[in-house]
mmCIF file with all atom_site columns, C-alpha atoms in Angstrom:
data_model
loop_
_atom_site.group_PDB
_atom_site.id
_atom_site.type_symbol
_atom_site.label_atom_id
_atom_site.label_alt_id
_atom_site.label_comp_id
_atom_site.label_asym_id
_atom_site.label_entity_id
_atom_site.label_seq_id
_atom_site.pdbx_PDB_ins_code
_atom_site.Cartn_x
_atom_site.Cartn_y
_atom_site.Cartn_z
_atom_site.occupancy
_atom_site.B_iso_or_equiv
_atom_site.pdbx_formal_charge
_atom_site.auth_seq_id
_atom_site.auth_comp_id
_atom_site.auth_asym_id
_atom_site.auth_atom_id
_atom_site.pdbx_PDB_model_num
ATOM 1   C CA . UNK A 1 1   ? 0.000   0.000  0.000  1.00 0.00 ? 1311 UNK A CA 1
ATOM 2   C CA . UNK A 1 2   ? 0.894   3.311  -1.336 1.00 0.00 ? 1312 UNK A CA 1
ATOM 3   C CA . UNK A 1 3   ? -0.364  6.798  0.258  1.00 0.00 ? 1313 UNK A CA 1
ATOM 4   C CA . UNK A 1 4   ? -1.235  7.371  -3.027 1.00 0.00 ? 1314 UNK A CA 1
ATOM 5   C CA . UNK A 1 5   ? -4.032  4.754  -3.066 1.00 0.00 ? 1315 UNK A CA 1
ATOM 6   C CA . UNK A 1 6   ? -6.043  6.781  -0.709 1.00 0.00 ? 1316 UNK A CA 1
ATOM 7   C CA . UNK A 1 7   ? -4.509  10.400 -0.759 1.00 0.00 ? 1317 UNK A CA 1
ATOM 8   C CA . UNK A 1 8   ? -5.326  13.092 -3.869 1.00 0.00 ? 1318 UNK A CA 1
ATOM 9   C CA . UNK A 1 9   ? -3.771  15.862 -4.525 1.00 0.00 ? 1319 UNK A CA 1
ATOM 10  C CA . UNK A 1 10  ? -6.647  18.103 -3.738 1.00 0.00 ? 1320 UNK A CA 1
ATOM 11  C CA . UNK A 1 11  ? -7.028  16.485 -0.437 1.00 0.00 ? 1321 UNK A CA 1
ATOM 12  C CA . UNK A 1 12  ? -4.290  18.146 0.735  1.00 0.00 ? 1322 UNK A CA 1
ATOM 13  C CA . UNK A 1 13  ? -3.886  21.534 2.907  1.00 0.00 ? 1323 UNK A CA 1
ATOM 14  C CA . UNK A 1 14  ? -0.446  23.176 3.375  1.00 0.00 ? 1324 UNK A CA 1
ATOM 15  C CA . UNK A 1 15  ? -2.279  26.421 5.627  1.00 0.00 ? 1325 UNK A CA 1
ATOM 16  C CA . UNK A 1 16  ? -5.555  24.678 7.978  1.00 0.00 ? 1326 UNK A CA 1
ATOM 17  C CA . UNK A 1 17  ? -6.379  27.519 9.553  1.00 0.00 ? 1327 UNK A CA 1
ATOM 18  C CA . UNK A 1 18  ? -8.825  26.127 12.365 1.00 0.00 ? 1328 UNK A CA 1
ATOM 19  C CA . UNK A 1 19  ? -8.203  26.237 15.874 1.00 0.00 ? 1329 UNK A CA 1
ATOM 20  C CA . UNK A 1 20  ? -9.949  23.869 17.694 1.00 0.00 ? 1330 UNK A CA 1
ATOM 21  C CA . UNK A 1 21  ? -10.163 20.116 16.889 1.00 0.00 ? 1331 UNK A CA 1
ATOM 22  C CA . UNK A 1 22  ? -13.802 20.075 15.745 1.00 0.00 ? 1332 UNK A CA 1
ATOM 23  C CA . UNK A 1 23  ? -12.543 23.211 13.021 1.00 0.00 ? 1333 UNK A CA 1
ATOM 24  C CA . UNK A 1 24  ? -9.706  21.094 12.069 1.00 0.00 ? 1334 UNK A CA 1
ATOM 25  C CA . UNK A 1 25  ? -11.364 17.840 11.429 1.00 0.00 ? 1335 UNK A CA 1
ATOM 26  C CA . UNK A 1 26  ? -14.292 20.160 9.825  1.00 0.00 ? 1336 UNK A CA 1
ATOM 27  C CA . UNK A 1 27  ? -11.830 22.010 7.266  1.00 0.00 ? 1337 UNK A CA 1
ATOM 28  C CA . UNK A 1 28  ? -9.625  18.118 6.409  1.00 0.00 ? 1338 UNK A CA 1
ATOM 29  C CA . UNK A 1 29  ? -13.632 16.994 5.838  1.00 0.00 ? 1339 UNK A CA 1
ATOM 30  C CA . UNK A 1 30  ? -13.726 20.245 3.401  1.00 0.00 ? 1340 UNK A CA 1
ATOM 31  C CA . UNK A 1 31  ? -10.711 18.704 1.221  1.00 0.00 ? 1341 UNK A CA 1
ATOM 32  C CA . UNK A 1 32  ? -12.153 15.540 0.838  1.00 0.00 ? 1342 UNK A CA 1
ATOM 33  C CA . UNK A 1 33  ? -15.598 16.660 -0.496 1.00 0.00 ? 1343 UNK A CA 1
ATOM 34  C CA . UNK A 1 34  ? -13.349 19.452 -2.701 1.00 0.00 ? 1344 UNK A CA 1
ATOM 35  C CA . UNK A 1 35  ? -11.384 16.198 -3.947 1.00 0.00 ? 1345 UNK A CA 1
ATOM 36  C CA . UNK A 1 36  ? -14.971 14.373 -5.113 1.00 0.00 ? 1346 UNK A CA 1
ATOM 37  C CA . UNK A 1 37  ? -14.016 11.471 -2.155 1.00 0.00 ? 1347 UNK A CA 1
ATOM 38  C CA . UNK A 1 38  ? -17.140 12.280 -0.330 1.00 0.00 ? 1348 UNK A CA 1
ATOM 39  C CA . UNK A 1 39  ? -20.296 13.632 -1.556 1.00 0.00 ? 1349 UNK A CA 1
ATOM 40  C CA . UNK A 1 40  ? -21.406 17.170 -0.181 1.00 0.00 ? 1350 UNK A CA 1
ATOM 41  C CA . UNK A 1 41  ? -24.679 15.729 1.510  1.00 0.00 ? 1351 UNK A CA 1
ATOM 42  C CA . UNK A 1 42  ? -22.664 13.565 3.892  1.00 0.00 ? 1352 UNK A CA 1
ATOM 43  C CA . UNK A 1 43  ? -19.972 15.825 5.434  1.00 0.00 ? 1353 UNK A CA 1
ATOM 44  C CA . UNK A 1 44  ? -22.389 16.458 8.725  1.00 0.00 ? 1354 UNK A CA 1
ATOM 45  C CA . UNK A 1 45  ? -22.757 12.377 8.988  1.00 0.00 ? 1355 UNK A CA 1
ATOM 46  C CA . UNK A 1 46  ? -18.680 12.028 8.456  1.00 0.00 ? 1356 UNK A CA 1
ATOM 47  C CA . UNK A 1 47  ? -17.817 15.101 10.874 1.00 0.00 ? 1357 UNK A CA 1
ATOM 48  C CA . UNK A 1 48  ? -20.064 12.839 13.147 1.00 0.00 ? 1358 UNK A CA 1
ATOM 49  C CA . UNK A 1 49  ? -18.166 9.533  13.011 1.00 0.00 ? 1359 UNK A CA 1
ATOM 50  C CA . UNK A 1 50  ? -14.967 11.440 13.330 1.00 0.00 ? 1360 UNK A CA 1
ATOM 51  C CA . UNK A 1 51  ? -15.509 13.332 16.327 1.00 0.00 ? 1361 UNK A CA 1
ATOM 52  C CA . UNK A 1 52  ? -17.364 10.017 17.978 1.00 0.00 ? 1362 UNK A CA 1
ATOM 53  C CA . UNK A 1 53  ? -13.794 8.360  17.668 1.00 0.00 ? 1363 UNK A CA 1
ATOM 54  C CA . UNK A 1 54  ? -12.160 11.330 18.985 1.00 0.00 ? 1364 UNK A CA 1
ATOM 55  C CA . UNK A 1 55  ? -14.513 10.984 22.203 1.00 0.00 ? 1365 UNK A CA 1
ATOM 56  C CA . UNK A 1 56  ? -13.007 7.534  22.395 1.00 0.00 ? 1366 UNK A CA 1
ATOM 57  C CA . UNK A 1 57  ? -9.527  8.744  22.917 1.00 0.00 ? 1367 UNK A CA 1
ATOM 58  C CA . UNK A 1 58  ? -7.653  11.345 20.957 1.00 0.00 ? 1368 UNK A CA 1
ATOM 59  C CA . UNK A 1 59  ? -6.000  10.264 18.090 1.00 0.00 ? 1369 UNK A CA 1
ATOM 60  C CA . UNK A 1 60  ? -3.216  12.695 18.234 1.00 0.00 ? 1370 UNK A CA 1
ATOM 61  C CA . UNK A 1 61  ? -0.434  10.376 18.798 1.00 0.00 ? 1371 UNK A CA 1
ATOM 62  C CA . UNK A 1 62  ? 2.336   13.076 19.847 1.00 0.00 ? 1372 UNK A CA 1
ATOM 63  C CA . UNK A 1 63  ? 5.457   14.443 17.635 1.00 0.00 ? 1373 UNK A CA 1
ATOM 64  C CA . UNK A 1 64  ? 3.150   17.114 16.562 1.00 0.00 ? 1374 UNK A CA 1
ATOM 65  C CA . UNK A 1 65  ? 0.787   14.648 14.595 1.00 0.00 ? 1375 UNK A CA 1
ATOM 66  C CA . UNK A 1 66  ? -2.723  13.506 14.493 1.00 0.00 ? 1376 UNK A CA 1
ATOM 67  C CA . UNK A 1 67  ? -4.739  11.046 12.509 1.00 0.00 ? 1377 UNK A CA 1
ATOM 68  C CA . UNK A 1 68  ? -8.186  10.684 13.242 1.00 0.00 ? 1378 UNK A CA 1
ATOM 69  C CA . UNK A 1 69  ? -10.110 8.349  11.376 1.00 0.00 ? 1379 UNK A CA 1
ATOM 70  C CA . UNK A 1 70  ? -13.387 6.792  11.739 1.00 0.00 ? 1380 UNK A CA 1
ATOM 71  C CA . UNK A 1 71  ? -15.587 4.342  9.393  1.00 0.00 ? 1381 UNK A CA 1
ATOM 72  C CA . UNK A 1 72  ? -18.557 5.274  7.445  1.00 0.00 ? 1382 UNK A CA 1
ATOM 73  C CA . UNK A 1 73  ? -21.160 3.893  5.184  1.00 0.00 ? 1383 UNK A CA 1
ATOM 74  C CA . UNK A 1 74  ? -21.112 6.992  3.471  1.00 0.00 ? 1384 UNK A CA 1
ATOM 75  C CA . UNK A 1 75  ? -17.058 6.120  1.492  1.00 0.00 ? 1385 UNK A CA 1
ATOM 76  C CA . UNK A 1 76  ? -16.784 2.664  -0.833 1.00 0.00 ? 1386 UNK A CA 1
ATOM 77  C CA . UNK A 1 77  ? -13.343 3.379  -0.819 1.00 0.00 ? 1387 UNK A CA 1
ATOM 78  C CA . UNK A 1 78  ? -9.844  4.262  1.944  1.00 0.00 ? 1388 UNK A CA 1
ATOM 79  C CA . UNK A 1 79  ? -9.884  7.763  1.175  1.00 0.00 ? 1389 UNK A CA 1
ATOM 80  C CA . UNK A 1 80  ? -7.675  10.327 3.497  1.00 0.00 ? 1390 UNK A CA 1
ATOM 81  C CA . UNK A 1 81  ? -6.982  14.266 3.699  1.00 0.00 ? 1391 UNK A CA 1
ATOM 82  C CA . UNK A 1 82  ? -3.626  15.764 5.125  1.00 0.00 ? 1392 UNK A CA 1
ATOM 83  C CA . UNK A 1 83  ? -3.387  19.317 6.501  1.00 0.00 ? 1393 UNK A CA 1
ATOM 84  C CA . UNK A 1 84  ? -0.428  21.251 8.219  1.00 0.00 ? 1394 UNK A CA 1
ATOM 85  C CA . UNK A 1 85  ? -1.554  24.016 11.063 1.00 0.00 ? 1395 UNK A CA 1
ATOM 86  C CA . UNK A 1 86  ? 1.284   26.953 11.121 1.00 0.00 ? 1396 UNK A CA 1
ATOM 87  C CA . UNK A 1 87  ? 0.313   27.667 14.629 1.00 0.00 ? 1397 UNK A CA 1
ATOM 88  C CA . UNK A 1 88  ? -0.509  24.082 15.665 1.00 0.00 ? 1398 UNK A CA 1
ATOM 89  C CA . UNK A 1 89  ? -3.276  23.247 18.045 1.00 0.00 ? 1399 UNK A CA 1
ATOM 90  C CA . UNK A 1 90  ? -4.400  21.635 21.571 1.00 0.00 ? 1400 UNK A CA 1
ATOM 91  C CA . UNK A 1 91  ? -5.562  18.221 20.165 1.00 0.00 ? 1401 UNK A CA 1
ATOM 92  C CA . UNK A 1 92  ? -5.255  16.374 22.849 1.00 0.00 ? 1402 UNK A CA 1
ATOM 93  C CA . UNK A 1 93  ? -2.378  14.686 22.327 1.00 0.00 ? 1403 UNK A CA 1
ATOM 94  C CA . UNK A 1 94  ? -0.514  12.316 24.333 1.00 0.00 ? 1404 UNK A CA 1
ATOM 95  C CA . UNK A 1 95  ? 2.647   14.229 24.636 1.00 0.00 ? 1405 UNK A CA 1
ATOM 96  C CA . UNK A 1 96  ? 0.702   17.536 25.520 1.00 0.00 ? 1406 UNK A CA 1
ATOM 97  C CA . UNK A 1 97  ? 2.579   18.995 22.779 1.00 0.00 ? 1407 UNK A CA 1
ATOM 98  C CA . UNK A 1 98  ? 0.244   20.844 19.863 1.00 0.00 ? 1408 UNK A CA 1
ATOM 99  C CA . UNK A 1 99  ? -0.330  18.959 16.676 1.00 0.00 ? 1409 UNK A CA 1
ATOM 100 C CA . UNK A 1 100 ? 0.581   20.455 13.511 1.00 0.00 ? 1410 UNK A CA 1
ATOM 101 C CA . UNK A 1 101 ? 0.383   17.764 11.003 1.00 0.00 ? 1411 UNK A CA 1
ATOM 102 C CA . UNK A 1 102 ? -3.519  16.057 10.389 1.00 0.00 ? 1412 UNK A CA 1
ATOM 103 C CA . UNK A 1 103 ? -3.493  12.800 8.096  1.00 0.00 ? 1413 UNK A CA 1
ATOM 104 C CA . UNK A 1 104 ? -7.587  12.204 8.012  1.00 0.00 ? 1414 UNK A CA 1
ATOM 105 C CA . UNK A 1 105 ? -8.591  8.404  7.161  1.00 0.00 ? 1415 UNK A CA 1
ATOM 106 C CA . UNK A 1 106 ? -12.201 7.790  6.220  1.00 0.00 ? 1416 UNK A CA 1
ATOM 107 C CA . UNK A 1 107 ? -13.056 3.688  5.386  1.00 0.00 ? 1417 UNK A CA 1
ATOM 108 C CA . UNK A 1 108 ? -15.822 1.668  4.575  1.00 0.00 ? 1418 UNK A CA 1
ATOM 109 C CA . UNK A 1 109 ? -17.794 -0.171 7.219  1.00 0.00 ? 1419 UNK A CA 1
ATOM 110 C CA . UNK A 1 110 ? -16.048 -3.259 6.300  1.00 0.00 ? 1420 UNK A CA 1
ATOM 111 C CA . UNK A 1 111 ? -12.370 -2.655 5.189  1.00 0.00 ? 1421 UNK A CA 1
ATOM 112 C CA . UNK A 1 112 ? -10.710 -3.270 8.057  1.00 0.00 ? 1422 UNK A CA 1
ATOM 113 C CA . UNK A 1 113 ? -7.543  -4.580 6.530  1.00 0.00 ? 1423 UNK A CA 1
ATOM 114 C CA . UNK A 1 114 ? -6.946  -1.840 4.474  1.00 0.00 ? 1424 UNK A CA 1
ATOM 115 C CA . UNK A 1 115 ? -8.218  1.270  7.134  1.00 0.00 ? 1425 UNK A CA 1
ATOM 116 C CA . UNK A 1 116 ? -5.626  -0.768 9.505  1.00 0.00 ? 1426 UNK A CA 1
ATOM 117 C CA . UNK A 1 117 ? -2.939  -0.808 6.836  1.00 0.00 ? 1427 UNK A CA 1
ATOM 118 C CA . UNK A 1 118 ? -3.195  2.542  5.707  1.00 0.00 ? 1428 UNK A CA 1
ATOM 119 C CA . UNK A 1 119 ? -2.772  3.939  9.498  1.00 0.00 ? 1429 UNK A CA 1
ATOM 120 C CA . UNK A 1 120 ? 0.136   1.812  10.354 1.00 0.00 ? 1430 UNK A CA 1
ATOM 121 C CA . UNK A 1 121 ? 1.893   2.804  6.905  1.00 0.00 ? 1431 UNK A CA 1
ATOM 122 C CA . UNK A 1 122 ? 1.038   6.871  8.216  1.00 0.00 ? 1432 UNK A CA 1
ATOM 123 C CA . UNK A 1 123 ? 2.442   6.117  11.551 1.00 0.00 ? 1433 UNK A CA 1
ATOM 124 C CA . UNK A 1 124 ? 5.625   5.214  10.501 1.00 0.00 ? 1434 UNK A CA 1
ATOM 125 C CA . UNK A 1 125 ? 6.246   7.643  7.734  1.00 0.00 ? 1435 UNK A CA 1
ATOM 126 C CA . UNK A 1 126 ? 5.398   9.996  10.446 1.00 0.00 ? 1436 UNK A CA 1
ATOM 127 C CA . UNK A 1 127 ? 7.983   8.691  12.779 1.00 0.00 ? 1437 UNK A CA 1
ATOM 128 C CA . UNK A 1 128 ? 10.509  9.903  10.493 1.00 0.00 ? 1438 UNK A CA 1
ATOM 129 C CA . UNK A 1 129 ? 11.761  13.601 11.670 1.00 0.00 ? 1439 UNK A CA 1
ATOM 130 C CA . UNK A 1 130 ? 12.882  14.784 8.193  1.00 0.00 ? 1440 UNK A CA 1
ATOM 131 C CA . UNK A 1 131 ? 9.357   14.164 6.841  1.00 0.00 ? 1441 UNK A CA 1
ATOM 132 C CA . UNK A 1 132 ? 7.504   15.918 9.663  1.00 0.00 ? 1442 UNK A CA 1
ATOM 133 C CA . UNK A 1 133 ? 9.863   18.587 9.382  1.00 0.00 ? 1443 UNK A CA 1
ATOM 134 C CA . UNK A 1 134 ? 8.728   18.861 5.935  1.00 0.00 ? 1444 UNK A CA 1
ATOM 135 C CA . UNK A 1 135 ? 5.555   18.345 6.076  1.00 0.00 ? 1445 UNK A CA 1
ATOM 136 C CA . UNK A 1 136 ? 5.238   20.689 8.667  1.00 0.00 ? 1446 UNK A CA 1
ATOM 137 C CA . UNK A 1 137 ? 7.003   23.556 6.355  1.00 0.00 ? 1447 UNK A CA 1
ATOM 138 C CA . UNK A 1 138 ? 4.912   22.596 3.030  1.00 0.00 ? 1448 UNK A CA 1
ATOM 139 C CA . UNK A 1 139 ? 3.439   24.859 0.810  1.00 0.00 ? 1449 UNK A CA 1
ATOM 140 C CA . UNK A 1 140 ? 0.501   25.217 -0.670 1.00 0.00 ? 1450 UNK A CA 1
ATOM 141 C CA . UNK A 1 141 ? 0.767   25.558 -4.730 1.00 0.00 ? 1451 UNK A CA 1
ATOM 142 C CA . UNK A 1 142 ? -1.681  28.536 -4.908 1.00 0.00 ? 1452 UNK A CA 1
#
């Protein structure tokens, strides 16, 4: 597995410019329907399923990173959105640190092999400090 199998260009956000974790996952909801991986009339539904995992635990996982994800009847495909915060924000995260890089995973119901895959593959690029750093300094080609 590839990020490219489940990231698109226009999924992507160099400048998020929410503050609070409900904006962020909100805005990284906006890319996807911009990108055509989610229809317009389910963003409420998807918000929904997102911040329902978040109330499970937070799913920033320190370094300055968070990934939340969630399943949803609403996707037939592993589709994600990744956005970089200048300013970073409180998410929760179990360093205490702010998060400024937000990989968002949306699967189907039933593709638990690949929505498993996918956030293992994240974590680890992620663990590399040369990739946050430039992730964290990307930007955007408007």
């Amino acid at each position: 597995m590839k990020i490219s199998d489940f990231l698109q260009v226009k999924g992507i956000s160099a400048d998020l410019k929410g503050t609070t974790k409900e904006v962020i996952i909100e805005e990284l909801v906006g890319l996807l329907i911009a990108a055509g991986s989610i229809e317009k009339k389910h963003k409420n539904k998807v918000i929904e399923v997102l911040l329902a995992r978040e109330a499970l635990g937070s799913t920033a996982i320190g370094q300055g990173i968070a990934i939340p994800h969630g399943k949803c009847d609403c996707v037939s495909k592993l589709t994600g959105a990744l956005g970089v915060s200048k300013k970073g924000i409180d998410f929760d995260s179990l360093d205490g640190e702010p998060a400024y890089i937000f990989f968002l995973l949306i699967a189907p119901i039933d593709s638990a092999g690949p929505h498993l895959k996918a956030l293992a593959l994240i974590s680890r690029l992620l663990k590399d400090k040369y990739i946050r750093e430039n992730l964290k300094n990307l930007k955007d080609e408007k």
